[in-house]
PDB file of C-alpha atoms and ligand atoms in Angstrom:
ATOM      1  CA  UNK D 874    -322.484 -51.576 192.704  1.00  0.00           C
ATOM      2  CA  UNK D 875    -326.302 -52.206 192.699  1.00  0.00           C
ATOM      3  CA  UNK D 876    -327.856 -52.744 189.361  1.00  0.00           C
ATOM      4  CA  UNK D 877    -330.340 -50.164 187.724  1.00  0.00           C
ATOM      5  CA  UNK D 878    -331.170 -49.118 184.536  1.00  0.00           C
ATOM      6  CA  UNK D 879    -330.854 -45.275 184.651  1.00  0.00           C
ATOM      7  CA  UNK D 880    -329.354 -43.616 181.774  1.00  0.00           C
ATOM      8  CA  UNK D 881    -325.026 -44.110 182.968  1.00  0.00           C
ATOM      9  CA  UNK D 882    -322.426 -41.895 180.789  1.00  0.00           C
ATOM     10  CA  UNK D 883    -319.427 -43.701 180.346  1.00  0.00           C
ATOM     11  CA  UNK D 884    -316.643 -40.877 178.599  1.00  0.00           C
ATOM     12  CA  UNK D 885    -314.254 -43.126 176.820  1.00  0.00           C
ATOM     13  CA  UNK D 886    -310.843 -41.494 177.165  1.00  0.00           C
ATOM     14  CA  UNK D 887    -309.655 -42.814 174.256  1.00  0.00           C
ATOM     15  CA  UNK D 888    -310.684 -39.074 173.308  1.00  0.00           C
ATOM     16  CA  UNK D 889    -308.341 -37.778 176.414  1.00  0.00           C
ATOM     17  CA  UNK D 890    -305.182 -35.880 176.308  1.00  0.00           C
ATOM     18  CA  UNK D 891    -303.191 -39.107 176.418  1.00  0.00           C
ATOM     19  CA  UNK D 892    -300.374 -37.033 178.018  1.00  0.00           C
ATOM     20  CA  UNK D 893    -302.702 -36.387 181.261  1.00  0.00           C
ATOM     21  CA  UNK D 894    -304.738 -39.542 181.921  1.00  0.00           C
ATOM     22  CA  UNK D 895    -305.033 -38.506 185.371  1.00  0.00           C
ATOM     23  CA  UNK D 896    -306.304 -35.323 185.485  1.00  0.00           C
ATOM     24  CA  UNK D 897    -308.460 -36.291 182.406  1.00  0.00           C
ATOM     25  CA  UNK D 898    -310.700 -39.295 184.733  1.00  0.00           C
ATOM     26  CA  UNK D 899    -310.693 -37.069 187.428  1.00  0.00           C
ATOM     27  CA  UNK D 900    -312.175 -34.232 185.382  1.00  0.00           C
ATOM     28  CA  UNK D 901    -314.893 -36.067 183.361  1.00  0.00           C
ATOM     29  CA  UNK D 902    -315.987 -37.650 187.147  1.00  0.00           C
ATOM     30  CA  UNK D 903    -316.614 -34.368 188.689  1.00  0.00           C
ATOM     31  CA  UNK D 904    -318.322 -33.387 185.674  1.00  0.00           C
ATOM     32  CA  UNK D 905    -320.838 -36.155 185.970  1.00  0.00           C
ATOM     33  CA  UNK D 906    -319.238 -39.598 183.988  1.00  0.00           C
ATOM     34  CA  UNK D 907    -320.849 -42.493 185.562  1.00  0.00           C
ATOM     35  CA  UNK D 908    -318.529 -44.978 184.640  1.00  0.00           C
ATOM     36  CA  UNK D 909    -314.957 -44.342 182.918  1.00  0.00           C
ATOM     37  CA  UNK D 910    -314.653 -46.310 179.391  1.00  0.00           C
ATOM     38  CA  UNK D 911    -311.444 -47.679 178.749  1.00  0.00           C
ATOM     39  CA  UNK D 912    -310.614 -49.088 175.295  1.00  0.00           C
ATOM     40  CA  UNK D 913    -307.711 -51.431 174.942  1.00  0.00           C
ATOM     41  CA  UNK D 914    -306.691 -51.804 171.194  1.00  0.00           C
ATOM     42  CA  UNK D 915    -304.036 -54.441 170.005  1.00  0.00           C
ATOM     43  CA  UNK D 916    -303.562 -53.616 166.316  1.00  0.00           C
ATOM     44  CA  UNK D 917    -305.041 -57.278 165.397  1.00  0.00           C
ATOM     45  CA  UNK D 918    -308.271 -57.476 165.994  1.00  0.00           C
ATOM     46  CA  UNK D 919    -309.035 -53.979 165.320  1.00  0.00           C
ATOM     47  CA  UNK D 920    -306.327 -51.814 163.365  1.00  0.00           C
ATOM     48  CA  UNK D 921    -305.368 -49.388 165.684  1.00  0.00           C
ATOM     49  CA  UNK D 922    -302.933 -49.701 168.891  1.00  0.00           C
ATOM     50  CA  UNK D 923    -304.246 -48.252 172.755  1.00  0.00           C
ATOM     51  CA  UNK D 924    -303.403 -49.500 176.655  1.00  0.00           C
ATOM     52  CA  UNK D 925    -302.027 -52.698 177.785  1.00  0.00           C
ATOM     53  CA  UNK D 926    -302.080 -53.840 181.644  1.00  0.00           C
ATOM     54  CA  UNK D 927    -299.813 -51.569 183.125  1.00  0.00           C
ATOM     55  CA  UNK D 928    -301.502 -48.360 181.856  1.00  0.00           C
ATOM     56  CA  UNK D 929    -304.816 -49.660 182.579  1.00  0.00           C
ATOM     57  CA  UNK D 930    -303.149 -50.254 185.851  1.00  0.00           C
ATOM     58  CA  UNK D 931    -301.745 -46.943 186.370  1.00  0.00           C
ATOM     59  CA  UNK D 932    -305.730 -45.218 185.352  1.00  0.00           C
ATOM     60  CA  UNK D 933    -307.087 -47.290 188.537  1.00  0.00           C
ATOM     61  CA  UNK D 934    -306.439 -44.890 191.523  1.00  0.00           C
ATOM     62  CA  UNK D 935    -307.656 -42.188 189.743  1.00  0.00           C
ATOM     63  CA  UNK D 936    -311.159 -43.782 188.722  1.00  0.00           C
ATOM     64  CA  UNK D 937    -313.496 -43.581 191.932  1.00  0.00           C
ATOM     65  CA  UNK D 938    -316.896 -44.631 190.004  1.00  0.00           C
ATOM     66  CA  UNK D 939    -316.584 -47.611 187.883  1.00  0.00           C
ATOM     67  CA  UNK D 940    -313.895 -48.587 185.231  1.00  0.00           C
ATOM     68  CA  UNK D 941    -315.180 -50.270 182.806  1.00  0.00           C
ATOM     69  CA  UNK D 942    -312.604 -52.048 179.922  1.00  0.00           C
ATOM     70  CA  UNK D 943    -313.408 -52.849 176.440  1.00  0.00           C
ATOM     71  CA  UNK D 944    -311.186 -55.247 175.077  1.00  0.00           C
ATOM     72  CA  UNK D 945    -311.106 -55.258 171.233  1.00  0.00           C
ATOM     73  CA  UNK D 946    -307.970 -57.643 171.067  1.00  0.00           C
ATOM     74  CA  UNK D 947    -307.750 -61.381 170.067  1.00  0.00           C
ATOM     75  CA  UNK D 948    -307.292 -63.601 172.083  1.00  0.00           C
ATOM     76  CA  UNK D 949    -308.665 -62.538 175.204  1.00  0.00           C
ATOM     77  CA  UNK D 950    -308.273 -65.580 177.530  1.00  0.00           C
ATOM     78  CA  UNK D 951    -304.383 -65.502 178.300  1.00  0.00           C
ATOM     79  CA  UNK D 952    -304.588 -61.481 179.505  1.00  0.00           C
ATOM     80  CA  UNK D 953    -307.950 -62.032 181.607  1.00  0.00           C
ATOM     81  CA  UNK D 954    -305.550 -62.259 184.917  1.00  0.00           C
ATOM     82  CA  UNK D 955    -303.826 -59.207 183.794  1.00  0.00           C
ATOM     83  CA  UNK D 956    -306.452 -56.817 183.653  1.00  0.00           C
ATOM     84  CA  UNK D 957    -308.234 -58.082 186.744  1.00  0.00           C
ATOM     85  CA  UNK D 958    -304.943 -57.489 188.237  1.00  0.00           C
ATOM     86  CA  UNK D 959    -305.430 -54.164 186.849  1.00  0.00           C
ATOM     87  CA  UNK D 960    -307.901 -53.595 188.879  1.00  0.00           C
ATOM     88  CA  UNK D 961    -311.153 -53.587 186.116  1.00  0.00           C
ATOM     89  CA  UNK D 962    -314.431 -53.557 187.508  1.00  0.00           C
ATOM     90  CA  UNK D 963    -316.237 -54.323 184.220  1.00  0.00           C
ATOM     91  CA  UNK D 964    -314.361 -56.813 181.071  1.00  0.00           C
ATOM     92  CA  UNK D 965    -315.824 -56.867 177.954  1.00  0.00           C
ATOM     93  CA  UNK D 966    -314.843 -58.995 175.289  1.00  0.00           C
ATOM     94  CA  UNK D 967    -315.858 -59.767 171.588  1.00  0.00           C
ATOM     95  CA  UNK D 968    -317.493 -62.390 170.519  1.00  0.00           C
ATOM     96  CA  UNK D 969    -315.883 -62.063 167.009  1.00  0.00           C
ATOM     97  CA  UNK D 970    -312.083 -62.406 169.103  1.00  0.00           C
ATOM     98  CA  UNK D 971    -312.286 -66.315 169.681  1.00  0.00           C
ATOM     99  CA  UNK D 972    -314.231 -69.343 169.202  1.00  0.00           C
ATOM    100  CA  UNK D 973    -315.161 -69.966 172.574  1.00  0.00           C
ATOM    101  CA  UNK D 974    -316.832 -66.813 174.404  1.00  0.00           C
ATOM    102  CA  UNK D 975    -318.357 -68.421 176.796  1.00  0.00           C
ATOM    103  CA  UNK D 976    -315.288 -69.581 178.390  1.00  0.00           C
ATOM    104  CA  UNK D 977    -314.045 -66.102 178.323  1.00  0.00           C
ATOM    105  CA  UNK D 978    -316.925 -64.812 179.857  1.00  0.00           C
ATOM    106  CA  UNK D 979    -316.428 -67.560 182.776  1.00  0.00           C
ATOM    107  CA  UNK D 980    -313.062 -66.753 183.241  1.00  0.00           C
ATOM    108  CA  UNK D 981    -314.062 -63.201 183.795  1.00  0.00           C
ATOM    109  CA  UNK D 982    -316.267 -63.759 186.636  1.00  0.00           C
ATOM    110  CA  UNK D 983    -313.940 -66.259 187.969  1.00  0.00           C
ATOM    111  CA  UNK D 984    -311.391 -63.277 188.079  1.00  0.00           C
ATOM    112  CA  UNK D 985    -313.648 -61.656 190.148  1.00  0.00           C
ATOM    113  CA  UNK D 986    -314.590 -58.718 187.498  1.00  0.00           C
ATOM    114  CA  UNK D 987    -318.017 -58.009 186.022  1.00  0.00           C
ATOM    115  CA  UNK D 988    -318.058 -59.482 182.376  1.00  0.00           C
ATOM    116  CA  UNK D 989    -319.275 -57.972 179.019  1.00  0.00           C
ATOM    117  CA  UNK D 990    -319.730 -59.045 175.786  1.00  0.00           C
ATOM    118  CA  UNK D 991    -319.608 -57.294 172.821  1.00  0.00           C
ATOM    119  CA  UNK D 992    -321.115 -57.091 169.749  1.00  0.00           C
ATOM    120  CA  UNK D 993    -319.338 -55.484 166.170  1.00  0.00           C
ATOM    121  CA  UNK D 994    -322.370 -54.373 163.550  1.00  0.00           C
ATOM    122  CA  UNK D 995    -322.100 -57.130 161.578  1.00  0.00           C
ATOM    123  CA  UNK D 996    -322.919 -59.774 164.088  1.00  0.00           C
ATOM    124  CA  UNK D 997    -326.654 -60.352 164.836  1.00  0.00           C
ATOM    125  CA  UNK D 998    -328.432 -60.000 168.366  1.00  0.00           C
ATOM    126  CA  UNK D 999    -329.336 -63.593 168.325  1.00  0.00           C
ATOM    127  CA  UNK D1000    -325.394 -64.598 168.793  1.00  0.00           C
ATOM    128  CA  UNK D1001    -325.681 -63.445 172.563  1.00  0.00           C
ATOM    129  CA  UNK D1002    -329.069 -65.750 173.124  1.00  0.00           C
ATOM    130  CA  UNK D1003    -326.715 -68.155 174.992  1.00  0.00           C
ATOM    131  CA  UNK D1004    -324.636 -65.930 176.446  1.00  0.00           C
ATOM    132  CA  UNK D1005    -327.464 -63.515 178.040  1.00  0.00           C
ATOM    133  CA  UNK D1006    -327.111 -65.809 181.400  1.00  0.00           C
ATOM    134  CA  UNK D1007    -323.236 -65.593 181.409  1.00  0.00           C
ATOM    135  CA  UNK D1008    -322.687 -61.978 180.884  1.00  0.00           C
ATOM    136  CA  UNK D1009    -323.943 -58.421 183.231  1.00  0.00           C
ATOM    137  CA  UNK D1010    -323.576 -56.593 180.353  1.00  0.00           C
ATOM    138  CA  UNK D1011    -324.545 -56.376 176.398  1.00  0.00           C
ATOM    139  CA  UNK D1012    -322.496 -54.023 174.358  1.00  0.00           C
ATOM    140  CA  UNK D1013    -323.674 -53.631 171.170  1.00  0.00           C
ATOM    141  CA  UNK D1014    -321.467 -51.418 169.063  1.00  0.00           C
ATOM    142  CA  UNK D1015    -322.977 -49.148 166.737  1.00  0.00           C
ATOM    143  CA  UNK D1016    -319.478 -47.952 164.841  1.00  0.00           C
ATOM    144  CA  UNK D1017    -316.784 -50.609 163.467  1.00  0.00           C
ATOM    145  CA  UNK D1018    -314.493 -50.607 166.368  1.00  0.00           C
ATOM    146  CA  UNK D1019    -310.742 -49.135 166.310  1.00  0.00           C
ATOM    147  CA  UNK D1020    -311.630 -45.610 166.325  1.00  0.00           C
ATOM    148  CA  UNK D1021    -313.070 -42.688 168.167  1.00  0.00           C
ATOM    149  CA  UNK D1022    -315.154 -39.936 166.114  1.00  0.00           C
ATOM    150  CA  UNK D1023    -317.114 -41.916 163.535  1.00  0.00           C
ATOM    151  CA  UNK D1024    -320.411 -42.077 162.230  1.00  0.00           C
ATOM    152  CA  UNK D1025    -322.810 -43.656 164.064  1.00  0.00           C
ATOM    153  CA  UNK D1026    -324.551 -47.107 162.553  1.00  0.00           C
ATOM    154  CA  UNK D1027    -328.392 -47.443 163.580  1.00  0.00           C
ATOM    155  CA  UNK D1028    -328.571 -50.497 165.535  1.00  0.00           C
ATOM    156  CA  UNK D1029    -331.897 -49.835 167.518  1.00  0.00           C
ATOM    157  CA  UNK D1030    -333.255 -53.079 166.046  1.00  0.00           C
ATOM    158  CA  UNK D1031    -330.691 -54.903 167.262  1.00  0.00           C
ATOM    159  CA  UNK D1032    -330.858 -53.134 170.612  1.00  0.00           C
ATOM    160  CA  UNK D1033    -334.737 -53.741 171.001  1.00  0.00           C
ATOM    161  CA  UNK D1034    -333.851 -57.866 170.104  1.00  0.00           C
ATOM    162  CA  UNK D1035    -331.788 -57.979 172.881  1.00  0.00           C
ATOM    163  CA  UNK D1036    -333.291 -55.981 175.420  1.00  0.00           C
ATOM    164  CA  UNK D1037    -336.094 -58.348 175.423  1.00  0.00           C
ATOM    165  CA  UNK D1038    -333.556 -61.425 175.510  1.00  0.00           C
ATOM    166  CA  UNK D1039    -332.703 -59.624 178.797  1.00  0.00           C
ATOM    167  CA  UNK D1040    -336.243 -59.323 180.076  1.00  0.00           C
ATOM    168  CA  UNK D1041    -335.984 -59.526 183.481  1.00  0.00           C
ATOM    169  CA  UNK D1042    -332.293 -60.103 184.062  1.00  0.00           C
ATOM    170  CA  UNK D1043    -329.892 -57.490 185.523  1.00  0.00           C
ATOM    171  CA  UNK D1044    -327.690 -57.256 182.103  1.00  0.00           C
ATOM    172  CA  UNK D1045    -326.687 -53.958 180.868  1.00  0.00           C
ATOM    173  CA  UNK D1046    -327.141 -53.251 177.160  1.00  0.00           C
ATOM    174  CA  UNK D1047    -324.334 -50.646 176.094  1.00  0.00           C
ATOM    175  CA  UNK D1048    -324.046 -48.239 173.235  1.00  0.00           C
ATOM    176  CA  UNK D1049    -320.314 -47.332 171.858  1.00  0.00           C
ATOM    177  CA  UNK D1050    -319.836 -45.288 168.950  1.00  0.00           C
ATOM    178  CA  UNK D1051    -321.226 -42.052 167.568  1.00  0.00           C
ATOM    179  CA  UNK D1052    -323.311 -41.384 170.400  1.00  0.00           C
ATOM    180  CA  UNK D1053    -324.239 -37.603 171.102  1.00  0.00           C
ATOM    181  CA  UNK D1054    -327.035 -35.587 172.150  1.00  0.00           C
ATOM    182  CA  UNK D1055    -328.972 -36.913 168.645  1.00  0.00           C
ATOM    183  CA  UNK D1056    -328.546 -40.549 168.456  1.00  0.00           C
ATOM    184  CA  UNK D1057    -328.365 -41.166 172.464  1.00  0.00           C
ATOM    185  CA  UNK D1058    -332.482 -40.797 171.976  1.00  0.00           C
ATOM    186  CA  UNK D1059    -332.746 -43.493 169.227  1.00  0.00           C
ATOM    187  CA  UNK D1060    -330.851 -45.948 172.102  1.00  0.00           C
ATOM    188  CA  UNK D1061    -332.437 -45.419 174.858  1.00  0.00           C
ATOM    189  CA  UNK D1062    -335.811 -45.690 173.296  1.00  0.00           C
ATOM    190  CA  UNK D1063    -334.516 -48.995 172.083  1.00  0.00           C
ATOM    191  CA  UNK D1064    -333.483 -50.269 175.738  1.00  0.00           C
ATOM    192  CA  UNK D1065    -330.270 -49.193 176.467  1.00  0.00           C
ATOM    193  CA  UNK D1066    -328.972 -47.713 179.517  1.00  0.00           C
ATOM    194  CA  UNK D1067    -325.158 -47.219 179.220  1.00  0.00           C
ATOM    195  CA  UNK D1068    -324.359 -44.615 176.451  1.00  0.00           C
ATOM    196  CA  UNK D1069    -320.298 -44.433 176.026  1.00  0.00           C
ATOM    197  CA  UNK D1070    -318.941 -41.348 174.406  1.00  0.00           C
ATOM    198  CA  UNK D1071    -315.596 -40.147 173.185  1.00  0.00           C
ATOM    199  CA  UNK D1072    -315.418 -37.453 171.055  1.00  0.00           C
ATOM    200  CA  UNK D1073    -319.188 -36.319 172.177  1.00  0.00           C
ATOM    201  CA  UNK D1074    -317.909 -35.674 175.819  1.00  0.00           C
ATOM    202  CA  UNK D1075    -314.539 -34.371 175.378  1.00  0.00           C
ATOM    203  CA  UNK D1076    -314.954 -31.843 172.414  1.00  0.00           C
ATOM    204  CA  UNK D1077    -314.440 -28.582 173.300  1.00  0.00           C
ATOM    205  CA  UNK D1078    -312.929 -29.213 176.609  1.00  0.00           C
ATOM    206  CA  UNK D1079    -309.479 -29.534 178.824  1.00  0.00           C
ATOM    207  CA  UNK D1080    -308.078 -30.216 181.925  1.00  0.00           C
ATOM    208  CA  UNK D1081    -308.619 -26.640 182.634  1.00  0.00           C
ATOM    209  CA  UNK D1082    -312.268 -26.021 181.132  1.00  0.00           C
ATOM    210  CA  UNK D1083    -313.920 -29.279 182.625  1.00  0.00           C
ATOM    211  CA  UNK D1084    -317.102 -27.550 182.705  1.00  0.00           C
ATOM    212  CA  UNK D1085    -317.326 -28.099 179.099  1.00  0.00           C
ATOM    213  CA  UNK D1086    -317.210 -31.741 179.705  1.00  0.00           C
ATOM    214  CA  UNK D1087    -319.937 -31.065 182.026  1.00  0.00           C
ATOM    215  CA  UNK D1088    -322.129 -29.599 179.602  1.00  0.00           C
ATOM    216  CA  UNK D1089    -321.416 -32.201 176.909  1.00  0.00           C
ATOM    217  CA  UNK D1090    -322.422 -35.107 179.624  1.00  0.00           C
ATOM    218  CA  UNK D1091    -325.447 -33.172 180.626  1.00  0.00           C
ATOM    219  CA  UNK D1092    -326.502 -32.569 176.878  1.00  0.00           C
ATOM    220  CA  UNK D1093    -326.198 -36.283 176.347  1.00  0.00           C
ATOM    221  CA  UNK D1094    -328.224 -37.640 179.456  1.00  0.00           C
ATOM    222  CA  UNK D1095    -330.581 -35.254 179.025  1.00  0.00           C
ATOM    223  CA  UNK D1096    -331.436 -35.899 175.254  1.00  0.00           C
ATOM    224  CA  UNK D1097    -331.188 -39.763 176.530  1.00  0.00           C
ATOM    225  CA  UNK D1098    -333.700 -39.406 179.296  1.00  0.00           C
ATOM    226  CA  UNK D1099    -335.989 -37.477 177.217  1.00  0.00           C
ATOM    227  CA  UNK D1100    -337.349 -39.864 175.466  1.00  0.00           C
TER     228      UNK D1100
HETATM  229  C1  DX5 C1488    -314.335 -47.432 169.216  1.00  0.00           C
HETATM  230  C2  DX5 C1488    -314.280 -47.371 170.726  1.00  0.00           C
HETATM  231  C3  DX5 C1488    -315.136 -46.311 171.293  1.00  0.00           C
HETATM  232  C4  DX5 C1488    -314.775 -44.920 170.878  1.00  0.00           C
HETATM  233  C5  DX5 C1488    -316.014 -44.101 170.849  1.00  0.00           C
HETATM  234  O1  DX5 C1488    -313.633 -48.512 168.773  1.00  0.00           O
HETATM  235  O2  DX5 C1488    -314.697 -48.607 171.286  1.00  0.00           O
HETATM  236  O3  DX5 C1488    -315.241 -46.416 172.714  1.00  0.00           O
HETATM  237  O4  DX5 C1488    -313.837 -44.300 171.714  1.00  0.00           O
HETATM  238  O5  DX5 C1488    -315.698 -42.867 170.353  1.00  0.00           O
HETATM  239  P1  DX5 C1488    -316.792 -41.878 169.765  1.00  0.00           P
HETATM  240  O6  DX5 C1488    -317.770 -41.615 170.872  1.00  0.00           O
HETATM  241  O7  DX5 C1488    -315.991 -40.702 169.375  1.00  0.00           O
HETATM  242  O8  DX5 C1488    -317.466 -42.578 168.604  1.00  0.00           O
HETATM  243 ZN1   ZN C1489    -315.217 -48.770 173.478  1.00  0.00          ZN
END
């Protein structure tokens, strides 16, 4: 996939009928996702319990645009293999999950997969000044992660830091939590240019009124682009 920086919606289905994955990523695509948000949870690093390898697996056939993976587990290393298996396009991993991230993010791109790292609200944008080089994407998270449907946290400080780490360089910056049609402005003023959503994009909606899903992408990347 060629890099740009256009405004990409990336639904997380953690806010999908878990009962109907399938249906669910093909839905949000023809209603205009740009990339599919995956978050893989492993009750340790954040609270809360999602996907392993085989589901993630199981999503792939159905995702024609990009799948992108969040990993909020700890340790990462040791299921790298597994989720390239998979078939990820995009990895993203914490930099609060393990001492050495920069392995990680080598390991990654040895695995053949775009790699990510992430960013909880606590940790500053100058941890990543190392890692800008070693990573094709920033995400900087602007809820604690664990959850879908809380309040967003204003990190557009933190996103306007690192977009001019980036400068130049074809690195994503990423937005995950909170964002709808009123705080997708604040981000992409700040520099970012993939806006996940959960609850934003699939409130409202089913299997068998996608056109609301439509509407709720639209509303986003339209307040986004706006600014
Ligand atoms: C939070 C997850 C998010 C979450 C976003 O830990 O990483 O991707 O699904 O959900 P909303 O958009 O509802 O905040
Ligand atoms: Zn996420």
């Amino acid at each position: 996939m060629t890099f740009n920086r256009s405004i990409k919606i990336a639904p997380s289905i953690l806010s999908a009928d878990f009962a109907d994955f399938g249906r669910e990523i093909q839905a949000i695509e023809a209603q205009g996702a740009d990339w599919v948000h995956v978050d893989v949870m492993d009750g340790h690093f954040v609270p809360n319990l999602t996907f392993g390898p085989p589901a993630v697996k199981a999503f792939r056939p159905h995702v024609k645009t990009f799948m992108d993976v969040h990993l909020m587990i700890s340790p990462v290393d040791a299921y790298i293999d597994a989720y390239a298996d998979a078939g990820a396009d995009m990895l993203t991993a914490h930099i609060e999950a393990g001492p050495h991230i920069h392995r990680t993010l080598q390991a990654i791109r040895g695995a053949g997969m775009k790699a990510g790292v992430a960013l909880n609200p606590g940790t500053p944008a100058e941890a990543v000044s190392d890692l800008i080089d070693m990573a094709d994407m920033v995400l900087v998270m602007t809820v604690n992660p664990g959850f879908g449907g809380q309040k967003f946290i204003d990190m557009t400080a933190k996103v306007r830091k690192i977009r001019q780490m980036i400068g130049d360089r074809e690195v994503h910056i990423q937005i995950d939590g909170g964002v709808d049609p009123v705080t997708a402005p604040l981000v992409a003023a700040a520099g970012a240019d993939v806006l996940v959503a959960g609850s934003a994009v699939f409130r409202g909606g089913s299997v068998s009124q996608p056109e609301v899903y439509g509407q709720n992408i639209a509303a986003i990347r339209a307040a986004a682009q706006g600014v």
